[in-house]
Amino acid sequence: MSTVTTLPQRTRRNTELVLLIFAIGIVLLAYANVGLATDGQVPTDLATLGIGIGVLGLVFHLVLRWRAAYADPLLLPMATLLNGLGLVMIHRIDIAKDRTLGEGAALKQLMWSGLSVACAIGLILLIRDHRRLTRYTFTMALAGLLLLLLPLFPVIGKNINGSRIWIGIGPFSFQPGELAKILLTIFFASYLVATRDALSLVGRRVLGFPLPRARDMGPIMIAWLASLAVLVFQRDLGSSLLFFGLFVAMLYVATERRAWIAIGLLLFAGGALVAWQLFSHLQQRVTLWLDPFAPGVSDQLAKGLMGMASGGLLGKGLGQGRPQLTYYAESDFIIPSFGEELGLVGLMAILALYALIVERGLRTGIGARDGFGKLLATGLAFSLALQIFVVVGGVTRVIPLTGLTTPFLSAGGSSLLANWVIVALLLRISDQARRPVDQARVAQVGQDETQVVRTR
């Protein structure tokens, strides 16, 4: 006679620790490789860097053991590896440009890495249950819109390279749109959970498409107008595409109505066409995309393409190429920098890491036991996927350049901070998604979200 038993769910924290040590080992190996290629010796601060990254990773790991024991075991090692590789490439470009430690971007990036990891740890400790975020649905929306508008304010708003997406306070600069992306994703998830029945069930069929009612079109029209406002007033094509694409994708996931995808694509195509006819900077980007080698246009994209082509299949080796010849090689064009020195094989390995992070995020969304958690995890994973597609598509000439940064790799504190916050939220949701049902029920007793009352 056979019996059916349930295998106990394992936390996989030991697996996470082993992978974390492996990730830090790869980063230190890459750092040593750069030192040998550029100075002919192993960097003297290799041990210091290893201890610093190791302490940050170990503290994060211990906090997860303490507060989120069932969190996804792959997210932290993969984020650490990408962050570390970005630090190595930024340091390598600093060396190529003869920048001192104080002048270069690597030290700033290292400081932002520490701050970002500290914020992610703080979020894990502060947010014990991701469903509490639904209490602040419209607060999140207002805060997100305010952050989006901050660069337009006088005095603090800064126009850099034609885009007004920065604010500056004293010597510090920050891109608030990165955090606005997360706040608006939380708002979208919470709003759609509350209204998805009306959005998915009510409406009429037009030309075979089940269209929603006009009054239900309000959210998508607001998202469309907001993305157009970002495009027009801040001249930021990348953020505009990211915000609108994120909302339409979450709308489709929540309602399963293909009509939303068709409406969203038509609205964005129409808005982009009008903006292209009205604004010269968009026309320049499209011209550069159609013919990057044409005389009279910027040679930034051409240099990036030639750098990746010179890397070939296996690359020139870390520290042995000339990625510094491309403008913004440590930020917007860090993907071509890796392509030149690690080749197509190395670049595909990096893209595989991103694909795994997105897959773990989507898996978390599937496994979440509440609608808000499903939508939030799916939205965060999709925002990463869309951003990576837009960045890689731009530097490989699949789509026009947009100006977005590569998550975890590119120099820039605000981007790094936002991406570690996304990882923290995914870890928090995955903890409840993977936690055994019995323990989850015990954890809910006495919490005000569930209103479960112990009677004896």
Coordinates of C-alpha atoms in Angstrom, one line a residue:
M1 CA 0.0 0.0 0.0
S2 CA 1.5 3.3 -1.0
T3 CA 0.9 6.7 0.6
V4 CA 1.2 10.2 -0.7
T5 CA 3.4 12.5 1.3
T6 CA 4.5 16.0 0.8
L7 CA 8.2 16.7 0.7
P8 CA 9.2 19.5 3.2
Q9 CA 10.0 22.8 1.5
R10 CA 13.7 23.6 1.9
T11 CA 14.9 27.1 2.4
R12 CA 17.9 26.7 0.1
R13 CA 19.9 29.3 2.1
N14 CA 23.0 27.1 1.9
T15 CA 22.7 27.0 -1.8
E16 CA 22.5 30.8 -1.8
L17 CA 25.7 31.0 0.3
V18 CA 27.7 28.8 -2.0
L19 CA 26.5 30.7 -5.1
L20 CA 27.3 34.0 -3.4
I21 CA 30.8 32.9 -2.6
F22 CA 31.2 31.7 -6.3
A23 CA 29.9 35.1 -7.6
I24 CA 32.3 37.0 -5.4
G25 CA 35.1 34.7 -6.6
I26 CA 34.3 35.5 -10.2
V27 CA 34.3 39.3 -9.5
L28 CA 37.7 39.1 -7.7
L29 CA 39.1 37.0 -10.6
A30 CA 38.0 39.6 -13.1
Y31 CA 39.5 42.4 -11.0
A32 CA 42.8 40.6 -10.8
N33 CA 42.7 40.0 -14.5
V34 CA 42.3 43.7 -15.2
G35 CA 45.3 44.5 -12.9
L36 CA 47.5 41.9 -14.6
A37 CA 46.5 43.2 -18.1
T38 CA 47.0 46.9 -17.4
D39 CA 49.8 47.0 -14.7
G40 CA 51.3 43.5 -15.0
Q41 CA 50.5 42.7 -11.4
V42 CA 47.7 41.6 -9.1
P43 CA 46.1 44.8 -7.6
T44 CA 47.2 45.4 -4.1
D45 CA 43.7 46.2 -2.9
L46 CA 42.3 42.9 -4.2
A47 CA 41.9 41.5 -0.6
T48 CA 40.3 44.8 0.6
L49 CA 37.8 44.7 -2.3
G50 CA 37.0 41.0 -1.6
I51 CA 36.5 41.7 2.1
G52 CA 34.2 44.6 1.4
I53 CA 32.0 42.8 -1.1
G54 CA 32.1 39.7 1.0
V55 CA 30.9 41.5 4.1
L56 CA 28.0 43.2 2.3
G57 CA 26.9 39.9 0.7
L58 CA 27.3 37.9 3.9
V59 CA 25.2 40.5 5.9
F60 CA 22.5 40.4 3.3
H61 CA 22.6 36.6 3.4
L62 CA 22.3 36.5 7.2
V63 CA 19.4 38.9 7.1
L64 CA 17.6 36.7 4.7
R65 CA 18.2 33.7 6.9
W66 CA 16.7 35.7 9.8
R67 CA 13.8 37.5 8.2
A68 CA 13.0 35.8 4.8
A69 CA 14.3 32.2 5.1
Y70 CA 12.3 31.0 2.1
A71 CA 13.3 33.8 -0.3
D72 CA 14.5 32.9 -3.7
P73 CA 18.1 31.6 -3.4
L74 CA 19.3 32.8 -6.8
L75 CA 18.5 36.5 -6.9
L76 CA 21.1 37.7 -4.4
P77 CA 24.1 35.9 -6.0
M78 CA 23.1 37.0 -9.5
A79 CA 22.6 40.6 -8.5
T80 CA 25.9 40.6 -6.6
L81 CA 27.7 39.1 -9.6
L82 CA 26.3 41.7 -12.1
N83 CA 27.0 44.6 -9.6
G84 CA 30.6 43.3 -9.1
L85 CA 31.2 42.9 -12.9
G86 CA 30.0 46.4 -13.5
L87 CA 32.4 47.7 -10.8
V88 CA 35.3 45.9 -12.5
M89 CA 34.5 47.4 -15.9
I90 CA 34.0 50.9 -14.6
H91 CA 37.4 50.6 -12.8
R92 CA 39.0 49.3 -16.0
I93 CA 37.7 52.3 -18.0
D94 CA 39.0 54.6 -15.3
I95 CA 42.4 53.1 -15.7
A96 CA 42.2 53.5 -19.5
K97 CA 41.3 57.2 -19.1
D98 CA 44.1 57.8 -16.6
R99 CA 41.7 58.8 -13.9
T100 CA 42.9 58.7 -10.3
L101 CA 40.8 57.0 -7.6
G102 CA 39.2 60.3 -6.6
E103 CA 38.5 61.4 -10.2
G104 CA 37.1 58.1 -11.4
A105 CA 33.6 56.7 -11.3
A106 CA 34.6 53.3 -9.7
L107 CA 34.9 54.7 -6.1
K108 CA 31.5 56.4 -6.4
Q109 CA 30.0 53.3 -7.8
L110 CA 31.4 51.3 -4.9
M111 CA 29.9 53.7 -2.4
W112 CA 26.5 53.6 -4.1
S113 CA 26.7 49.8 -4.1
G114 CA 27.2 49.7 -0.4
L115 CA 24.3 52.2 0.1
S116 CA 22.0 50.3 -2.3
V117 CA 22.6 47.0 -0.5
A118 CA 22.0 48.7 2.8
C119 CA 18.7 50.1 1.6
A120 CA 17.7 46.6 0.2
I121 CA 18.5 45.1 3.6
G122 CA 16.5 47.8 5.3
L123 CA 13.5 47.1 3.1
I124 CA 13.7 43.3 4.0
L125 CA 13.6 44.3 7.7
L126 CA 11.0 47.0 7.3
I127 CA 8.5 45.3 5.1
R128 CA 7.5 42.0 6.7
D129 CA 4.5 41.5 4.4
H130 CA 4.4 43.0 0.9
R131 CA 0.6 43.2 1.1
R132 CA 1.0 46.1 3.4
L133 CA 2.0 48.2 0.4
T134 CA -1.6 48.1 -0.8
R135 CA -2.5 50.5 2.0
Y136 CA -0.7 53.3 0.2
T137 CA -2.0 52.8 -3.4
F138 CA -2.7 56.4 -4.2
T139 CA 0.2 57.7 -2.0
M140 CA 2.5 55.6 -4.2
A141 CA 0.9 57.1 -7.3
L142 CA 1.3 60.7 -6.1
A143 CA 4.9 60.1 -4.9
G144 CA 5.8 58.5 -8.2
L145 CA 4.3 61.4 -10.2
L146 CA 6.0 64.0 -8.0
L147 CA 9.4 62.2 -8.5
L148 CA 8.8 62.2 -12.2
L149 CA 8.1 66.0 -12.2
L150 CA 11.0 66.9 -9.9
P151 CA 13.5 67.4 -12.8
L152 CA 11.2 70.0 -14.3
F153 CA 11.4 72.2 -11.1
P154 CA 13.7 75.3 -11.3
V155 CA 17.0 75.3 -9.4
I156 CA 17.1 71.6 -8.7
G157 CA 16.3 70.3 -12.2
K158 CA 19.4 69.6 -14.4
N159 CA 19.6 69.3 -18.2
I160 CA 22.3 66.7 -19.1
N161 CA 22.9 65.7 -22.7
G162 CA 19.6 67.1 -23.8
S163 CA 17.4 65.3 -21.3
R164 CA 16.0 66.9 -18.2
I165 CA 15.8 63.8 -16.0
W166 CA 18.2 64.8 -13.2
I167 CA 18.0 66.8 -10.0
G168 CA 21.1 68.2 -8.4
I169 CA 21.5 69.2 -4.7
G170 CA 24.9 70.5 -4.0
P171 CA 27.5 68.1 -5.4
F172 CA 25.0 65.2 -5.6
S173 CA 22.9 64.3 -8.6
F174 CA 20.0 61.9 -8.7
Q175 CA 17.7 60.5 -11.3
P176 CA 14.3 60.3 -9.5
G177 CA 12.6 58.6 -12.4
E178 CA 14.3 55.3 -11.3
L179 CA 12.5 55.3 -8.0
A180 CA 9.3 56.6 -9.6
K181 CA 9.3 53.5 -11.7
I182 CA 9.1 51.3 -8.6
L183 CA 6.4 53.4 -6.9
L184 CA 4.3 53.4 -10.0
T185 CA 4.6 49.6 -10.4
I186 CA 3.3 49.2 -6.9
F187 CA 0.4 51.6 -7.7
F188 CA -0.4 49.8 -10.9
A189 CA -0.4 46.4 -9.2
S190 CA -2.6 47.6 -6.3
Y191 CA -5.0 49.5 -8.6
L192 CA -5.4 46.6 -11.1
V193 CA -6.1 44.1 -8.4
A194 CA -9.0 46.2 -7.2
T195 CA -10.4 47.0 -10.7
R196 CA -9.5 44.0 -12.9
D197 CA -13.0 42.5 -12.8
A198 CA -14.5 45.7 -14.4
L199 CA -11.6 45.9 -16.8
S200 CA -11.8 42.3 -17.9
L201 CA -15.5 41.4 -17.9
V202 CA -17.3 44.6 -19.0
G203 CA -17.3 46.0 -22.5
R204 CA -18.4 45.2 -26.1
R205 CA -16.8 43.6 -29.1
V206 CA -15.7 45.8 -32.0
L207 CA -14.2 44.1 -35.1
G208 CA -13.6 41.0 -33.1
F209 CA -11.8 42.7 -30.2
P210 CA -13.5 42.8 -26.8
L211 CA -13.1 46.5 -26.0
P212 CA -13.5 47.9 -22.5
R213 CA -16.0 50.7 -21.7
A214 CA -14.9 54.2 -22.3
R215 CA -14.8 55.1 -18.6
D216 CA -12.6 52.1 -18.0
M217 CA -10.2 53.5 -20.5
G218 CA -9.2 56.2 -18.0
P219 CA -6.2 54.5 -16.5
I220 CA -4.6 53.7 -19.8
M221 CA -5.2 57.2 -21.1
I222 CA -3.6 58.7 -18.0
A223 CA -0.6 56.4 -18.4
W224 CA -0.4 57.4 -22.1
L225 CA -0.5 61.1 -21.3
A226 CA 2.0 60.7 -18.5
S227 CA 4.5 58.9 -20.8
L228 CA 4.0 61.6 -23.5
A229 CA 4.6 64.3 -20.9
V230 CA 7.9 62.6 -19.9
L231 CA 8.8 62.4 -23.6
V232 CA 7.9 66.0 -24.4
F233 CA 9.0 67.9 -21.3
Q234 CA 12.0 65.8 -20.2
R235 CA 13.0 64.6 -23.7
D236 CA 13.5 61.1 -22.3
L237 CA 12.4 58.5 -24.8
G238 CA 13.6 55.5 -22.7
S239 CA 11.6 56.3 -19.6
S240 CA 8.5 57.1 -21.6
L241 CA 8.7 53.7 -23.3
L242 CA 9.4 52.0 -20.0
F243 CA 6.5 53.5 -18.1
F244 CA 3.9 53.0 -20.8
G245 CA 5.0 49.5 -21.7
L246 CA 5.1 48.5 -18.0
F247 CA 1.5 49.6 -17.5
V248 CA 0.1 48.0 -20.6
A249 CA 1.9 44.7 -19.8
M250 CA 0.5 44.7 -16.2
L251 CA -2.9 45.5 -17.6
Y252 CA -2.8 42.6 -19.9
V253 CA -1.6 40.2 -17.2
A254 CA -4.4 41.4 -14.8
T255 CA -7.2 41.2 -17.4
E256 CA -6.0 38.7 -20.0
R257 CA -7.6 40.9 -22.7
R258 CA -5.5 41.2 -25.8
A259 CA -7.4 44.4 -26.7
W260 CA -5.3 46.3 -24.1
I261 CA -2.1 45.3 -26.0
A262 CA -3.6 46.5 -29.3
I263 CA -4.8 49.8 -27.8
G264 CA -1.5 50.3 -26.0
L265 CA 0.6 49.7 -29.1
L266 CA -1.6 52.0 -31.2
L267 CA -1.4 54.8 -28.6
F268 CA 2.3 54.6 -28.2
A269 CA 2.9 54.4 -31.9
G270 CA 0.7 57.4 -32.5
G271 CA 2.4 59.4 -29.7
A272 CA 5.9 58.5 -30.9
L273 CA 5.1 59.5 -34.5
V274 CA 3.8 62.9 -33.4
A275 CA 6.8 63.4 -31.1
W276 CA 9.2 62.4 -33.9
Q277 CA 7.7 65.0 -36.2
L278 CA 7.8 67.8 -33.6
F279 CA 11.1 67.3 -31.8
S280 CA 14.6 67.5 -33.4
H281 CA 16.3 65.3 -30.8
L282 CA 14.1 62.4 -31.7
Q283 CA 14.6 62.9 -35.4
Q284 CA 18.4 62.7 -34.7
R285 CA 18.1 59.5 -32.8
V286 CA 16.0 57.9 -35.6
T287 CA 18.5 59.1 -38.2
L288 CA 21.4 57.7 -36.2
W289 CA 19.5 54.4 -35.9
L290 CA 18.8 54.2 -39.6
D291 CA 22.4 55.0 -40.7
P292 CA 25.0 55.2 -37.8
F293 CA 27.9 55.6 -40.3
A294 CA 26.3 58.6 -42.2
P295 CA 28.4 61.7 -42.3
G296 CA 27.4 64.5 -40.0
V297 CA 25.8 62.3 -37.3
S298 CA 27.2 61.3 -34.0
D299 CA 29.7 58.4 -34.2
Q300 CA 28.8 57.1 -30.7
L301 CA 26.7 54.2 -32.0
A302 CA 29.2 53.4 -34.8
K303 CA 32.0 53.2 -32.3
G304 CA 30.0 50.9 -30.0
L305 CA 29.2 48.6 -32.9
M306 CA 32.8 48.5 -34.1
G307 CA 34.0 47.8 -30.6
M308 CA 31.7 44.8 -30.3
A309 CA 32.7 43.6 -33.8
S310 CA 36.4 43.8 -32.8
G311 CA 35.7 41.7 -29.8
G312 CA 34.6 38.8 -32.0
L313 CA 33.5 35.5 -30.4
L314 CA 35.7 35.4 -27.4
G315 CA 36.7 39.0 -26.9
K316 CA 40.1 40.7 -26.4
G317 CA 40.3 39.9 -22.7
L318 CA 39.6 42.2 -19.8
G319 CA 41.9 45.2 -19.8
Q320 CA 43.2 44.5 -23.4
G321 CA 40.6 46.3 -25.5
R322 CA 39.9 50.0 -26.1
P323 CA 36.3 50.5 -24.9
Q324 CA 37.2 54.0 -23.6
L325 CA 37.1 55.2 -27.2
T326 CA 33.3 55.0 -27.1
Y327 CA 31.5 57.9 -25.4
Y328 CA 29.9 57.0 -22.1
A329 CA 31.6 53.6 -22.2
E330 CA 31.0 53.2 -18.4
S331 CA 27.3 54.1 -18.4
D332 CA 25.0 54.0 -21.4
F333 CA 27.5 52.0 -23.5
I334 CA 28.8 49.5 -21.0
I335 CA 27.3 46.6 -22.9
P336 CA 29.6 47.3 -26.0
S337 CA 32.5 47.6 -23.5
F338 CA 31.8 44.1 -22.2
G339 CA 31.2 42.9 -25.8
E340 CA 34.6 44.1 -26.9
E341 CA 36.6 42.6 -24.0
L342 CA 34.5 39.4 -23.3
G343 CA 33.3 38.8 -26.8
L344 CA 29.9 37.4 -27.9
V345 CA 30.3 34.5 -25.4
G346 CA 30.8 36.8 -22.4
L347 CA 28.0 39.1 -23.5
M348 CA 25.6 36.1 -23.9
A349 CA 26.6 34.9 -20.4
I350 CA 25.7 38.4 -19.0
L351 CA 22.4 38.3 -20.9
A352 CA 21.7 34.8 -19.5
L353 CA 22.1 36.2 -16.0
Y354 CA 19.5 38.9 -16.7
A355 CA 17.2 36.2 -18.2
L356 CA 17.5 34.2 -15.1
I357 CA 16.7 37.2 -12.8
V358 CA 13.6 37.9 -15.0
E359 CA 12.7 34.2 -14.9
R360 CA 13.0 34.1 -11.1
G361 CA 10.8 37.2 -10.9
L362 CA 8.1 35.7 -13.1
R363 CA 8.3 32.4 -11.2
T364 CA 7.8 34.4 -8.0
G365 CA 4.7 36.0 -9.6
I366 CA 3.3 32.6 -10.5
G367 CA 3.9 31.2 -7.1
A368 CA 2.5 34.1 -5.1
R369 CA -0.7 33.3 -3.2
D370 CA -2.3 36.8 -3.5
G371 CA -3.2 38.8 -6.5
F372 CA -1.2 41.9 -5.5
G373 CA 2.0 39.8 -5.1
K374 CA 1.4 38.1 -8.4
L375 CA 1.0 41.4 -10.3
L376 CA 3.8 43.2 -8.4
A377 CA 6.4 40.5 -9.0
T378 CA 5.4 40.2 -12.6
G379 CA 5.6 44.0 -13.1
L380 CA 9.0 44.3 -11.5
A381 CA 10.4 41.4 -13.5
F382 CA 8.8 42.8 -16.7
S383 CA 10.3 46.3 -16.0
L384 CA 13.8 44.7 -15.8
A385 CA 13.2 42.7 -19.0
L386 CA 11.9 45.7 -20.9
Q387 CA 14.8 47.9 -19.7
I388 CA 17.4 45.4 -20.7
F389 CA 15.7 44.9 -24.1
V390 CA 15.6 48.7 -24.7
V391 CA 19.3 49.1 -23.7
V392 CA 20.7 46.1 -25.6
G393 CA 18.4 46.8 -28.5
G394 CA 19.6 50.4 -28.7
V395 CA 23.4 49.7 -28.7
T396 CA 23.0 46.8 -31.2
R397 CA 20.8 48.9 -33.5
V398 CA 17.7 46.9 -33.2
I399 CA 15.8 50.0 -32.0
P400 CA 16.8 53.7 -31.7
L401 CA 19.0 54.7 -28.7
T402 CA 17.0 55.7 -25.7
G403 CA 19.5 56.7 -23.0
L404 CA 18.5 54.1 -20.3
T405 CA 21.2 52.5 -18.2
T406 CA 22.0 48.8 -17.9
P407 CA 20.7 47.4 -14.6
F408 CA 23.5 46.8 -12.0
L409 CA 26.3 47.3 -14.6
S410 CA 26.2 50.9 -15.6
A411 CA 27.7 53.7 -13.6
G412 CA 25.0 55.6 -11.8
G413 CA 23.8 55.6 -8.2
S414 CA 20.1 56.1 -8.7
S415 CA 19.8 53.2 -11.2
L416 CA 21.8 50.9 -8.9
L417 CA 19.7 51.9 -5.9
A418 CA 16.4 51.3 -7.7
N419 CA 17.5 47.9 -9.0
W420 CA 18.6 46.7 -5.5
V421 CA 15.2 47.8 -4.2
I422 CA 13.5 45.7 -7.0
V423 CA 15.6 42.7 -5.9
A424 CA 14.6 43.3 -2.2
L425 CA 10.9 43.4 -3.2
L426 CA 11.2 40.2 -5.2
L427 CA 13.0 38.5 -2.3
R428 CA 10.2 39.6 0.1
I429 CA 7.4 38.3 -2.2
S430 CA 9.3 35.1 -3.0
D431 CA 9.6 34.4 0.7
Q432 CA 5.8 34.2 1.1
A433 CA 5.4 32.4 -2.2
R434 CA 7.8 29.6 -1.3
R435 CA 7.0 29.4 2.4
P436 CA 5.0 26.2 3.3
V437 CA 1.3 26.8 3.7
D438 CA 1.2 25.9 7.3
Q439 CA 3.9 28.4 8.3
A440 CA 2.3 31.1 6.1
R441 CA -1.0 30.6 8.0
V442 CA 0.8 30.7 11.3
A443 CA 2.5 33.9 10.2
Q444 CA -0.8 35.5 9.3
V445 CA -2.4 35.0 12.7
G446 CA -2.7 38.3 14.5
Q447 CA -1.8 40.4 11.5
D448 CA -4.3 43.1 10.7
E449 CA -4.2 42.4 6.9
T450 CA -5.9 39.1 7.4
Q451 CA -8.0 39.8 10.5
V452 CA -7.4 36.3 11.8
V453 CA -8.1 36.0 15.5
R454 CA -6.8 33.2 17.7
T455 CA -9.7 32.0 19.9
R456 CA -7.8 29.7 22.1

